[in-house]
Coordinates of C-alpha atoms in Angstrom, one line a residue:
Q1 CA -10.4 -4.8 21.7
V2 CA -10.1 -2.1 19.0
Q3 CA -8.2 -2.4 15.8
L4 CA -7.1 0.3 13.3
V5 CA -6.1 -0.9 9.9
E6 CA -4.5 1.5 7.4
S7 CA -4.5 1.0 3.6
G8 CA -3.5 3.0 0.5
G9 CA 0.3 3.5 0.9
G10 CA 2.7 2.9 -1.9
L11 CA 5.3 4.4 -4.2
V12 CA 4.6 7.7 -6.1
Q13 CA 6.7 10.2 -8.0
A14 CA 7.3 13.7 -6.7
G15 CA 4.3 15.9 -7.5
G16 CA 1.9 12.9 -7.5
S17 CA -1.0 12.1 -5.3
L18 CA -1.9 9.3 -2.9
G19 CA -4.8 8.6 -0.6
L20 CA -4.8 6.7 2.7
S21 CA -7.6 5.3 4.7
C22 CA -7.9 3.9 8.2
A23 CA -10.8 1.8 9.4
A24 CA -11.4 1.2 13.1
S25 CA -13.3 -1.9 14.3
G26 CA -14.0 -3.7 17.5
S27 CA -15.4 -2.5 20.8
I28 CA -16.3 1.0 19.7
F29 CA -18.9 3.2 21.5
S30 CA -17.6 6.4 19.9
I31 CA -14.4 7.8 18.4
N32 CA -13.1 11.2 19.5
A33 CA -10.2 12.6 17.5
M34 CA -8.6 10.6 14.8
G35 CA -5.2 11.5 13.3
W36 CA -2.4 10.6 10.9
Y37 CA 1.2 10.5 12.1
R38 CA 4.3 9.7 10.2
Q39 CA 7.8 8.5 11.0
A40 CA 10.7 8.8 8.6
P41 CA 13.9 6.7 9.2
G42 CA 16.0 8.2 12.0
K43 CA 13.3 10.7 12.9
Q44 CA 10.6 10.9 15.6
R45 CA 7.0 10.2 14.9
E46 CA 5.2 13.5 14.1
L47 CA 1.7 14.6 13.7
V48 CA 0.6 15.1 10.1
A49 CA -3.1 15.9 10.5
R50 CA -5.9 15.5 13.1
I51 CA -9.7 15.7 13.0
T52 CA -12.1 15.8 15.8
S53 CA -15.5 14.0 15.9
G54 CA -17.0 17.4 15.1
G55 CA -14.9 17.8 12.0
S56 CA -12.3 20.4 13.3
T57 CA -8.9 19.8 11.7
N58 CA -5.3 20.8 12.3
Y59 CA -2.3 20.1 10.1
A60 CA 1.5 20.2 10.4
D61 CA 2.8 23.3 8.7
S62 CA 4.8 21.1 6.3
V63 CA 1.6 19.6 4.8
K64 CA -0.8 22.5 4.9
G65 CA -2.4 23.1 1.5
R66 CA -1.3 19.7 0.2
F67 CA -2.9 17.2 2.6
T68 CA -6.6 16.9 3.5
I69 CA -7.9 14.8 6.4
S70 CA -11.5 13.7 6.5
R71 CA -13.6 11.1 8.3
D72 CA -16.8 9.1 7.9
N73 CA -18.2 8.7 11.4
A74 CA -20.7 6.1 10.3
K75 CA -17.9 3.9 9.0
N76 CA -15.4 4.7 11.7
T77 CA -12.9 5.6 9.0
V78 CA -10.5 8.4 8.6
Y79 CA -8.9 9.4 5.3
L80 CA -5.8 11.4 4.2
Q81 CA -5.7 12.8 0.7
M82 CA -2.2 13.8 -0.3
I83 CA -1.3 15.9 -3.3
S84 CA 1.9 17.6 -4.6
L85 CA 3.9 15.0 -2.7
K86 CA 7.5 15.6 -2.0
P87 CA 10.4 13.2 -1.3
E88 CA 10.5 14.5 2.3
D89 CA 6.9 13.1 2.7
T90 CA 8.5 9.6 2.6
A91 CA 7.7 7.8 5.8
V92 CA 5.6 5.2 7.5
Y93 CA 2.2 6.7 8.1
Y94 CA 0.3 5.7 11.2
C95 CA -3.4 6.1 12.0
N96 CA -4.4 7.0 15.6
G97 CA -7.8 7.1 17.2
L98 CA -9.0 8.1 20.6
V99 CA -11.7 5.4 21.1
N100 CA -14.4 5.3 23.7
N101 CA -15.3 1.6 24.3
G102 CA -18.1 2.6 26.7
V103 CA -15.9 2.1 29.7
Y104 CA -12.8 4.3 29.0
V105 CA -11.1 6.2 26.2
G106 CA -8.0 4.7 24.9
S107 CA -5.4 5.7 22.3
Y108 CA -5.0 3.1 19.5
W109 CA -2.6 2.8 16.7
G110 CA -2.6 1.1 13.4
R111 CA 0.5 -0.8 12.2
G112 CA 1.4 1.8 9.6
T113 CA 1.6 2.0 5.9
Q114 CA 4.6 3.0 3.9
V115 CA 4.6 6.0 1.6
T116 CA 7.6 6.5 -0.6
V117 CA 7.9 9.6 -2.8
S118 CA 10.6 9.3 -5.5
S119 CA 12.4 12.4 -6.8

């Protein structure tokens, strides 16, 4: 089994900063891409940022220049640093990992962490 656990959400004022982290544990041989997604009330889950095992990144247009994704492969952990936060960034943020357990590659999700940006 593989578990992903997010931490670092909370309430912040517009213009503020917040950092999220997500640690993967369990039957892990290697982790391919890891990413952050978010889902606001009444909206579909959307990709925020993604990073490959080699460090290549891509971002949603709405967060480019404000959010930075990074990872520590030795710790099986991915991070999301968010600055200049806006009320429209309010959502539940989910971590995703494509994990190779030595037999197959599966897509795993964390339970999510709430980020609320007040105006």
